[in-house]
PDB file of C-alpha atoms in Angstrom:
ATOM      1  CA  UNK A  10      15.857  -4.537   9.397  1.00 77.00           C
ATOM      2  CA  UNK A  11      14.136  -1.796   8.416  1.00 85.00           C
ATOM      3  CA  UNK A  12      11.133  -0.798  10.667  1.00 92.00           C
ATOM      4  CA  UNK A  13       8.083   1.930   9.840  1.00 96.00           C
ATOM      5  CA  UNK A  14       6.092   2.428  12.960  1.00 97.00           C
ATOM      6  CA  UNK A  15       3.444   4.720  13.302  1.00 98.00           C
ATOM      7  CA  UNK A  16       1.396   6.080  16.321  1.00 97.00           C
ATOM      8  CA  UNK A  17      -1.571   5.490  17.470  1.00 97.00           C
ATOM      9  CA  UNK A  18      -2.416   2.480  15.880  1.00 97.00           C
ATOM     10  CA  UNK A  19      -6.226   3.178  16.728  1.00 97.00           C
ATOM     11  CA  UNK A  20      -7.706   6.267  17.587  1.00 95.00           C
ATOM     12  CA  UNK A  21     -11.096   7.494  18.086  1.00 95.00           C
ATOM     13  CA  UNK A  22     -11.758  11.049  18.201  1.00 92.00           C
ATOM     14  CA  UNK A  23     -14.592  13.461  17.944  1.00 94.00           C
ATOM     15  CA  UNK A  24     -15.998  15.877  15.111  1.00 96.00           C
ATOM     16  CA  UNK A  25     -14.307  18.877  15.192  1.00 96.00           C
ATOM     17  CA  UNK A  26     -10.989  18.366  17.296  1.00 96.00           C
ATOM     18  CA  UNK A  27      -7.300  18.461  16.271  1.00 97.00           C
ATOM     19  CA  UNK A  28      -5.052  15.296  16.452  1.00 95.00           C
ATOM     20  CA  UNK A  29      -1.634  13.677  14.922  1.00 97.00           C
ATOM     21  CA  UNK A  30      -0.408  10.377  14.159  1.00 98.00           C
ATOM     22  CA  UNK A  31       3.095   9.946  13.951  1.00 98.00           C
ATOM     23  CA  UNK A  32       5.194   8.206  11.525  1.00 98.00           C
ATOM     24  CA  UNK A  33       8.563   6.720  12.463  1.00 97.00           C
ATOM     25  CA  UNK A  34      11.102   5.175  10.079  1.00 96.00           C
ATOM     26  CA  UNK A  35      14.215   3.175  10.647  1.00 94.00           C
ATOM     27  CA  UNK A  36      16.471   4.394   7.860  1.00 86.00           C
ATOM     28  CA  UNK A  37      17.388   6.781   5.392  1.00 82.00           C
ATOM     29  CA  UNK A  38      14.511   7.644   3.229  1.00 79.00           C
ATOM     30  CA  UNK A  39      14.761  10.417   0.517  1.00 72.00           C
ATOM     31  CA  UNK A  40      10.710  10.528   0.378  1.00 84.00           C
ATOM     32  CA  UNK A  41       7.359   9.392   2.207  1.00 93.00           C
ATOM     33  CA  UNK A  42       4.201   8.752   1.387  1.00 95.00           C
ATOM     34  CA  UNK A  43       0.746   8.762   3.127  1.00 97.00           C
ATOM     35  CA  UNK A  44      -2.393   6.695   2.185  1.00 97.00           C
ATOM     36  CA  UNK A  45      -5.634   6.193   3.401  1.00 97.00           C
ATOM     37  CA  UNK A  46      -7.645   3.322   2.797  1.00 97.00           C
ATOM     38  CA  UNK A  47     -11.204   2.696   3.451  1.00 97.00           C
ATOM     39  CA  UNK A  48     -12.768  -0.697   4.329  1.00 94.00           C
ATOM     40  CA  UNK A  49     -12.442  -3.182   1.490  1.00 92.00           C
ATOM     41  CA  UNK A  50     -11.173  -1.097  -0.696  1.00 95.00           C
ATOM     42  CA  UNK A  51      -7.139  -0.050  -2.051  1.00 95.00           C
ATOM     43  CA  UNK A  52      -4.796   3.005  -1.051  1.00 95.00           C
ATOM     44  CA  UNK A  53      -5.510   6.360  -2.154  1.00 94.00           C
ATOM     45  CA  UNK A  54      -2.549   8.705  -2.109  1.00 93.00           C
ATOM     46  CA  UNK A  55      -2.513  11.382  -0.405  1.00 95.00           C
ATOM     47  CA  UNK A  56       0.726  12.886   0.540  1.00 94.00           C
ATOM     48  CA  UNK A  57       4.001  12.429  -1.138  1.00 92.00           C
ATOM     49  CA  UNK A  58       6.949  14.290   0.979  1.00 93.00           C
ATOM     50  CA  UNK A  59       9.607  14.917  -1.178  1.00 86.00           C
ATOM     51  CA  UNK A  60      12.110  16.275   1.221  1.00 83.00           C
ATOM     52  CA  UNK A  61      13.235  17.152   4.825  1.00 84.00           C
ATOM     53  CA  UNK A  62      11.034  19.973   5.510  1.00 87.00           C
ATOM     54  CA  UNK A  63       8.444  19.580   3.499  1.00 89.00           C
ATOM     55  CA  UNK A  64       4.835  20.344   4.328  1.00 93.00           C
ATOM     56  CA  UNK A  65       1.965  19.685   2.399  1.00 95.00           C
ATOM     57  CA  UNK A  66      -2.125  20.513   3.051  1.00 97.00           C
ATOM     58  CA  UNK A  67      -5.112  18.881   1.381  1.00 96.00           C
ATOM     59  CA  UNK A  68      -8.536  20.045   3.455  1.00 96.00           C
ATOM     60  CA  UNK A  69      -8.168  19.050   6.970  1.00 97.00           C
ATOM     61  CA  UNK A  70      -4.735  16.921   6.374  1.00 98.00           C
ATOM     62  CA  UNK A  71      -1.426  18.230   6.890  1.00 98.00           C
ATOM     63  CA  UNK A  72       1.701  16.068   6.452  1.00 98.00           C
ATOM     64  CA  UNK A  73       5.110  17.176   7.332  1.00 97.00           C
ATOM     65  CA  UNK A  74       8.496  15.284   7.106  1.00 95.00           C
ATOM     66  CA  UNK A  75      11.429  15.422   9.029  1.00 94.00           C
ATOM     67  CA  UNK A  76      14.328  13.375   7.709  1.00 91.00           C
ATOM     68  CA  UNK A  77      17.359  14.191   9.775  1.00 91.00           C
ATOM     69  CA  UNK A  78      14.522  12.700  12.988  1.00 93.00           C
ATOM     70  CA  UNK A  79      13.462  10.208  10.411  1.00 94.00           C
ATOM     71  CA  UNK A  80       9.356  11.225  11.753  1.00 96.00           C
ATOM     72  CA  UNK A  81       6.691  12.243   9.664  1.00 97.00           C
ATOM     73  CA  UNK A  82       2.886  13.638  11.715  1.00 98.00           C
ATOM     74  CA  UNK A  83      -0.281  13.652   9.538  1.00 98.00           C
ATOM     75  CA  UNK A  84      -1.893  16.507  11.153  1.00 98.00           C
ATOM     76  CA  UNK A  85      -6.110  16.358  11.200  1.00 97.00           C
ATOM     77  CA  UNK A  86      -7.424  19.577  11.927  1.00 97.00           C
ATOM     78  CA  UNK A  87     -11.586  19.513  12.804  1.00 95.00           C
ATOM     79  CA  UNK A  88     -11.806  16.332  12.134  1.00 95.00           C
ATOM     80  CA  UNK A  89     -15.348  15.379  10.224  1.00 96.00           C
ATOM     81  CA  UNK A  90     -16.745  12.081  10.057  1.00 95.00           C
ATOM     82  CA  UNK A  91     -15.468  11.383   6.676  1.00 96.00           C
ATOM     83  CA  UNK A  92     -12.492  10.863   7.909  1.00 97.00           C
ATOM     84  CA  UNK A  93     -12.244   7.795   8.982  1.00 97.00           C
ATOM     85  CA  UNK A  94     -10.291   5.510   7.494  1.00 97.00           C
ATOM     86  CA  UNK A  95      -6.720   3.692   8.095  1.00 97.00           C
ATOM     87  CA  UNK A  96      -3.883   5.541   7.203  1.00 98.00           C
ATOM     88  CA  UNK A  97      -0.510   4.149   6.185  1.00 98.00           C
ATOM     89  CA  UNK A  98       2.641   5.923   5.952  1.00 97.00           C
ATOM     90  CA  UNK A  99       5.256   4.063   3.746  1.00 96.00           C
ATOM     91  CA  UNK A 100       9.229   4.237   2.704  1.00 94.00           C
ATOM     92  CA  UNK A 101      11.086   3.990  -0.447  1.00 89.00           C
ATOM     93  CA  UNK A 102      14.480   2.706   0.856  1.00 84.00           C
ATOM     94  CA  UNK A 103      15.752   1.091  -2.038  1.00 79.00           C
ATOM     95  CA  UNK A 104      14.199   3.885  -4.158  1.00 77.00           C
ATOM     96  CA  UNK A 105      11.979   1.688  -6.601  1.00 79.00           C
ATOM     97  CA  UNK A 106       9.254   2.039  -5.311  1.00 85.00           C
ATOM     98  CA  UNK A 107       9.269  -0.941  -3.152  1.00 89.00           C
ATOM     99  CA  UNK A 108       7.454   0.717  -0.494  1.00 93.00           C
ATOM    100  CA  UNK A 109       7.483  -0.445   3.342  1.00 94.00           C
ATOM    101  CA  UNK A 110       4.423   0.644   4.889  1.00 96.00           C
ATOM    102  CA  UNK A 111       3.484   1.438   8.473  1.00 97.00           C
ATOM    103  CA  UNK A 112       1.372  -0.920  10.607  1.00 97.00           C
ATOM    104  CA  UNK A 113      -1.161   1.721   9.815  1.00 97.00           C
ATOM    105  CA  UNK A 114      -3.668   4.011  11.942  1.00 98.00           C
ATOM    106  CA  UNK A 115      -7.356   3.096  12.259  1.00 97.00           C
ATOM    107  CA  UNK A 116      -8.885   6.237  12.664  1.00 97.00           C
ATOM    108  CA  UNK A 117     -12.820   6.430  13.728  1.00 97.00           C
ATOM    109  CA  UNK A 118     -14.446   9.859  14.049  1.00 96.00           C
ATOM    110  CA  UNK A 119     -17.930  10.502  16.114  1.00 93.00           C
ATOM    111  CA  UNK A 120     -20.126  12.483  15.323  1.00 87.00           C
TER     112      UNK A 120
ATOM    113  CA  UNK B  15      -2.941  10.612 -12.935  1.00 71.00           C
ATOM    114  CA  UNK B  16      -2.073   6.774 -14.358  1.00 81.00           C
ATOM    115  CA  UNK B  17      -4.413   4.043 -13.846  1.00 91.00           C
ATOM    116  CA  UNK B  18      -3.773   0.576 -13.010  1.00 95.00           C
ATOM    117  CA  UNK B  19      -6.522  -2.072 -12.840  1.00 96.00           C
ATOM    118  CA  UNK B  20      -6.980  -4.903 -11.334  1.00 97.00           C
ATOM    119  CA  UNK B  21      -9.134  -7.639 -11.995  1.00 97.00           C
ATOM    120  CA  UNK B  22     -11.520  -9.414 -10.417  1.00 98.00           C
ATOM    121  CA  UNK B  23     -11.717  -7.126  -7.284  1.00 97.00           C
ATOM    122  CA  UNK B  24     -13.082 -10.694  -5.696  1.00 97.00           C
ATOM    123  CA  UNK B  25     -12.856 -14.336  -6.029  1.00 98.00           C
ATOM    124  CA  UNK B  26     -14.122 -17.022  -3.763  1.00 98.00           C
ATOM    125  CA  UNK B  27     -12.212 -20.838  -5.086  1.00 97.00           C
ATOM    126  CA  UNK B  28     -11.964 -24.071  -3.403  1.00 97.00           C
ATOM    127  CA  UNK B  29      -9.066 -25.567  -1.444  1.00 98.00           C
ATOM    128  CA  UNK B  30      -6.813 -26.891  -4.009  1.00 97.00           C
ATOM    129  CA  UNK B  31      -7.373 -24.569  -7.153  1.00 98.00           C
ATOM    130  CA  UNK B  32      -5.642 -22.216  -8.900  1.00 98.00           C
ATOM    131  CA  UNK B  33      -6.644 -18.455  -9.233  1.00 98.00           C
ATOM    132  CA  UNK B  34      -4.738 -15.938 -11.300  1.00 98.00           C
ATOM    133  CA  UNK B  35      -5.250 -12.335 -10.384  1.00 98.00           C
ATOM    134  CA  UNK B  36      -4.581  -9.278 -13.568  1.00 98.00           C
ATOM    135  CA  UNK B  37      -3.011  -5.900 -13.261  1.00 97.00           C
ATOM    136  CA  UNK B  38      -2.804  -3.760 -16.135  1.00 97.00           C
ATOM    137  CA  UNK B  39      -1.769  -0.443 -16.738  1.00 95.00           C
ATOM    138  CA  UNK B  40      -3.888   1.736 -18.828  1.00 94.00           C
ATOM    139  CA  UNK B  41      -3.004   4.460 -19.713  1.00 89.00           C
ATOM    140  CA  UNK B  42       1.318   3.710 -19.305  1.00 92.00           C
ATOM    141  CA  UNK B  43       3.876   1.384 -19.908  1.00 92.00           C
ATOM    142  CA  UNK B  44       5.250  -0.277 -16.940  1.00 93.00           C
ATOM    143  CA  UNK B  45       8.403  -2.571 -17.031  1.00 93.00           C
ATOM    144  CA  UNK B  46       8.345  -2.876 -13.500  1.00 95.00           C
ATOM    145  CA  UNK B  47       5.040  -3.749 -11.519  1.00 96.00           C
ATOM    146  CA  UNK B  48       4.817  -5.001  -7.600  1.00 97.00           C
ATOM    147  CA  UNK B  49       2.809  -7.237  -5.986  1.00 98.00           C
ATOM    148  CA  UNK B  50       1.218  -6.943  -2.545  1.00 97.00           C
ATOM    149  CA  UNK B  51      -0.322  -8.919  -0.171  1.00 97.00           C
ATOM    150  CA  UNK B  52      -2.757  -7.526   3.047  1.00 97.00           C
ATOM    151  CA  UNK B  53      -4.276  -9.824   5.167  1.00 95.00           C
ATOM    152  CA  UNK B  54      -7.240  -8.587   7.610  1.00 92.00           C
ATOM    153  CA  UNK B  55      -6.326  -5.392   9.811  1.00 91.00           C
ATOM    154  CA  UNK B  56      -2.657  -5.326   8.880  1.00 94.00           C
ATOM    155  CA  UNK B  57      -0.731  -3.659   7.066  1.00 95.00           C
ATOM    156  CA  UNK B  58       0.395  -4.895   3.170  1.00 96.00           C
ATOM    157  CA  UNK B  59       3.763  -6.526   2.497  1.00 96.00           C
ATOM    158  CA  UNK B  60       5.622  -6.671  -0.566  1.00 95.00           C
ATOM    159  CA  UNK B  61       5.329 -10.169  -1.796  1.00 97.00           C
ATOM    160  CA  UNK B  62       7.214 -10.242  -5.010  1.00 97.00           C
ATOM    161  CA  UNK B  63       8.385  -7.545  -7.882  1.00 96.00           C
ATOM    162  CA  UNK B  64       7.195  -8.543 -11.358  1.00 96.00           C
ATOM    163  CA  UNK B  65       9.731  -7.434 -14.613  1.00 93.00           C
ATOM    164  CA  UNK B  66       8.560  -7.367 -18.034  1.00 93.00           C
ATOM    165  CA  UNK B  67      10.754  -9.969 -20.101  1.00 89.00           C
ATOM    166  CA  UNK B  68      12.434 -11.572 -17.276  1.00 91.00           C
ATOM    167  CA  UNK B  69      11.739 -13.788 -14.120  1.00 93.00           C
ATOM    168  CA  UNK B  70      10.382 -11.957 -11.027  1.00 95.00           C
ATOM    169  CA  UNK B  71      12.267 -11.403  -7.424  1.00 95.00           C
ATOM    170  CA  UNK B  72      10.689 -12.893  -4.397  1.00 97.00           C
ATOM    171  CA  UNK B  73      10.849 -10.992  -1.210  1.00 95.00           C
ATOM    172  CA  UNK B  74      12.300 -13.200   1.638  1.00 94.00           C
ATOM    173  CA  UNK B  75       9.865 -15.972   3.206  1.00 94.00           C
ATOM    174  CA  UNK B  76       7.406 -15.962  -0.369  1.00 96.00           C
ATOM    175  CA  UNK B  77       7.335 -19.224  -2.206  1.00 95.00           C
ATOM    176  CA  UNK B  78       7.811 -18.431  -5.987  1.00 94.00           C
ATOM    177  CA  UNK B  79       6.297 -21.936  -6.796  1.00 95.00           C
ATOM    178  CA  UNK B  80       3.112 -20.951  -4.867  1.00 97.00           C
ATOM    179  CA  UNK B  81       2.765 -17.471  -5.982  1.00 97.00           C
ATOM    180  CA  UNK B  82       3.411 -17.613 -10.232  1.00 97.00           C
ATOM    181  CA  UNK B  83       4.040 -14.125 -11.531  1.00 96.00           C
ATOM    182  CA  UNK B  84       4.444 -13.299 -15.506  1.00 94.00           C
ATOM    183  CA  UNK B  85       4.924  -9.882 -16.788  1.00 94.00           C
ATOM    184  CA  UNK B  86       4.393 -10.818 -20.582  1.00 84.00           C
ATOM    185  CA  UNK B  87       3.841  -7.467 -21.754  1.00 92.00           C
ATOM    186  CA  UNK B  88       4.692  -3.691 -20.985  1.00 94.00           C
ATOM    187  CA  UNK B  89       0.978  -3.281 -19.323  1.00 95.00           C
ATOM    188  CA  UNK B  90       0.057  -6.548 -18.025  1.00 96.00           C
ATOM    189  CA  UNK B  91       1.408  -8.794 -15.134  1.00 97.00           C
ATOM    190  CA  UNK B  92      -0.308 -11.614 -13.609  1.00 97.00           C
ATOM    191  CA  UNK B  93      -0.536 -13.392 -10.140  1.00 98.00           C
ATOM    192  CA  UNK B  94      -1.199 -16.810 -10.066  1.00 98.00           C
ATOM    193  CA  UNK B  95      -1.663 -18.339  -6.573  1.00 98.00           C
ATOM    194  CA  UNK B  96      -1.138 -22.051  -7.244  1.00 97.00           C
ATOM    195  CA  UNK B  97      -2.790 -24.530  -4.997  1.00 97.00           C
ATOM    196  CA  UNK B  98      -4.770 -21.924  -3.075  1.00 97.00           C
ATOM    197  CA  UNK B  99      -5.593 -22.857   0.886  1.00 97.00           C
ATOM    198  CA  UNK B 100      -7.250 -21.253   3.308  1.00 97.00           C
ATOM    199  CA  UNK B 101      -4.478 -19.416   4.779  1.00 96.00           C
ATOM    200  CA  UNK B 102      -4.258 -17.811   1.280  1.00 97.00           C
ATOM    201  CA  UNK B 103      -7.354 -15.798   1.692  1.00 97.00           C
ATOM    202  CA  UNK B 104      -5.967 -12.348   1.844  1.00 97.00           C
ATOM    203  CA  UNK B 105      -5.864  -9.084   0.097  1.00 97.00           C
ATOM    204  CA  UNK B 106      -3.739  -8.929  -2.696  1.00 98.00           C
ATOM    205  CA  UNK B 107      -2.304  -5.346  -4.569  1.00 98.00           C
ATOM    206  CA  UNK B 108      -0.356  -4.816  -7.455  1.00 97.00           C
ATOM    207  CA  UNK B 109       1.237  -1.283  -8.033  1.00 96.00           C
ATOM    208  CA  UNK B 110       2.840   0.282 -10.644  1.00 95.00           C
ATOM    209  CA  UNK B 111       5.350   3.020 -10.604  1.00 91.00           C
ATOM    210  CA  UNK B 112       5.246   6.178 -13.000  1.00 88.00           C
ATOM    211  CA  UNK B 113       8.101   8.361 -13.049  1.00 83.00           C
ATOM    212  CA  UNK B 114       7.007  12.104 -13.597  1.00 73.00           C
ATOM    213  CA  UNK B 115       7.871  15.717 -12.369  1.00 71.00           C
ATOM    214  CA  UNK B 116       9.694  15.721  -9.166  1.00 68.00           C
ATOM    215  CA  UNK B 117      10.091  11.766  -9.617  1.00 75.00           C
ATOM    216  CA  UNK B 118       8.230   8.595  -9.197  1.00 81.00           C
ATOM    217  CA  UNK B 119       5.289   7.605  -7.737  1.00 86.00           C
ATOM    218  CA  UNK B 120       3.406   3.934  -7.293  1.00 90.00           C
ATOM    219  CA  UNK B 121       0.183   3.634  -7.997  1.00 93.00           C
ATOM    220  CA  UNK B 122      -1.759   0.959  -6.906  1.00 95.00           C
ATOM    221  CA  UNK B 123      -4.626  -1.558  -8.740  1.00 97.00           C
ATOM    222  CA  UNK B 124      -8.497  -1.853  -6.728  1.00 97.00           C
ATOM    223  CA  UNK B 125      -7.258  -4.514  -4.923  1.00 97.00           C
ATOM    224  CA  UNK B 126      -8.432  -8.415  -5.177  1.00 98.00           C
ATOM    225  CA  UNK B 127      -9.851 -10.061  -1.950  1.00 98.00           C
ATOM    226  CA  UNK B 128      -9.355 -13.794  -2.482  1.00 98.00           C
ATOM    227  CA  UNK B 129     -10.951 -16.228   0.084  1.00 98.00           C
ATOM    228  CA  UNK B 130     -10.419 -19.754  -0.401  1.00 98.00           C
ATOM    229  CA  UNK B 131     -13.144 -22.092   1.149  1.00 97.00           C
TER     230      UNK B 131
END
């Protein structure tokens, strides 16, 4: 069965510090995604990793993908307030887009 | 980027009643669409995958009879939960996937929080 896990599930951090959550993923996976979602509402995208290796930046976010360790780290640098969120990392096993998601990672950050 | 709506974002029924639930593409064709389902502070699971033309595929442990899903057209499918209880109150998403670029990507409806009372 295939299993997504990430890590932390919750974390609360302060403004301005540096932390990852880690995405882990049972199988073979050509791609990953990450989302965020705030309270009530649906998934944004925000990082789709295309390939072992890759790296992408948006702002404060940072996602990189290792496939041959089947992990993936979001990476928040100075973390600001409107940040918080939950944040799902998801697989594409079957490569149609039937994504299996992460248990996700509530993230609160203090001012 | 492509849209995909969903409609109504909430709906509040009784015990017993039926609710169907819309997700359209706008701005794109999509044969394909998924359907979701999040309950409170977890994660979403893939309930079912909706085809245009042709019956839709169930994902293990989701009763097709309770959860109706017709893909009539190229930018609509429907979710009808049939019978709704309590333990039907969830979130429910549909996504869509467009194929682009450097390949394809799902993009997802505003959601539809459905409490039945």
């Amino acid at each position: 069965e295939l299993k997504v896990e990430q890590n932390p599930l919750f974390l609360s951090m302060q403004e301005g510090k540096n932390y990852t959550i880690y995405c882990n993923y049972s199988t073979t996976s050509d791609r990953l995604y990450w989302y965020r979602q705030d309270p009530g509402k649906s998934l944004e995208s925000l990082f789709v990793l295309l390939s072992n290796g890759a790296v992408k930046q948006e702002g404060r976010l940072m996602a990189s993908l290792d496939t041959k360790a089947r992990l993936s780290t979001l990476h928040i640098t100075a973390a600001v307030h409107d940040l918080s969120a939950t944040y799902f990392c998801a697989v594409d096993p079957r490569g149609a887009q039937k994504l299996v998601f992460g248990q996700g990672t509530r993230l609160t950050i203090n001012p | 980027g492509a849209v995909v709506s969903q409609h109504p974002s909430r709906v509040i029924c009784k015990s017993g009643t039926s609710v169907k639930i819309e997700c359209r593409s706008l701005d794109f064709q999509a044969t394909t669409m998924f359907w979701y389902r999040q309950f409170p502070k977890q994660s979403l699971m893939l309930m079912a995958t909706s085809n245009e033309g042709s019956k839709a595929t169930y994902e293990q442990g989701v009763e097709k009879d309770k959860f109706l899903i017709n893909h009539a057209s190229l930018t609509l499918s429907t979710l009808t939960v049939t019978s709704a209880h309590p333990e039907d109150s969830s979130f429910y998403i549909c996504s869509a996937p467009v194929t682009a670029g450097l390949g394809t990507e799902a993009f997802f409806g505003q959601g539809t929080r459905l409490t039945v009372v």
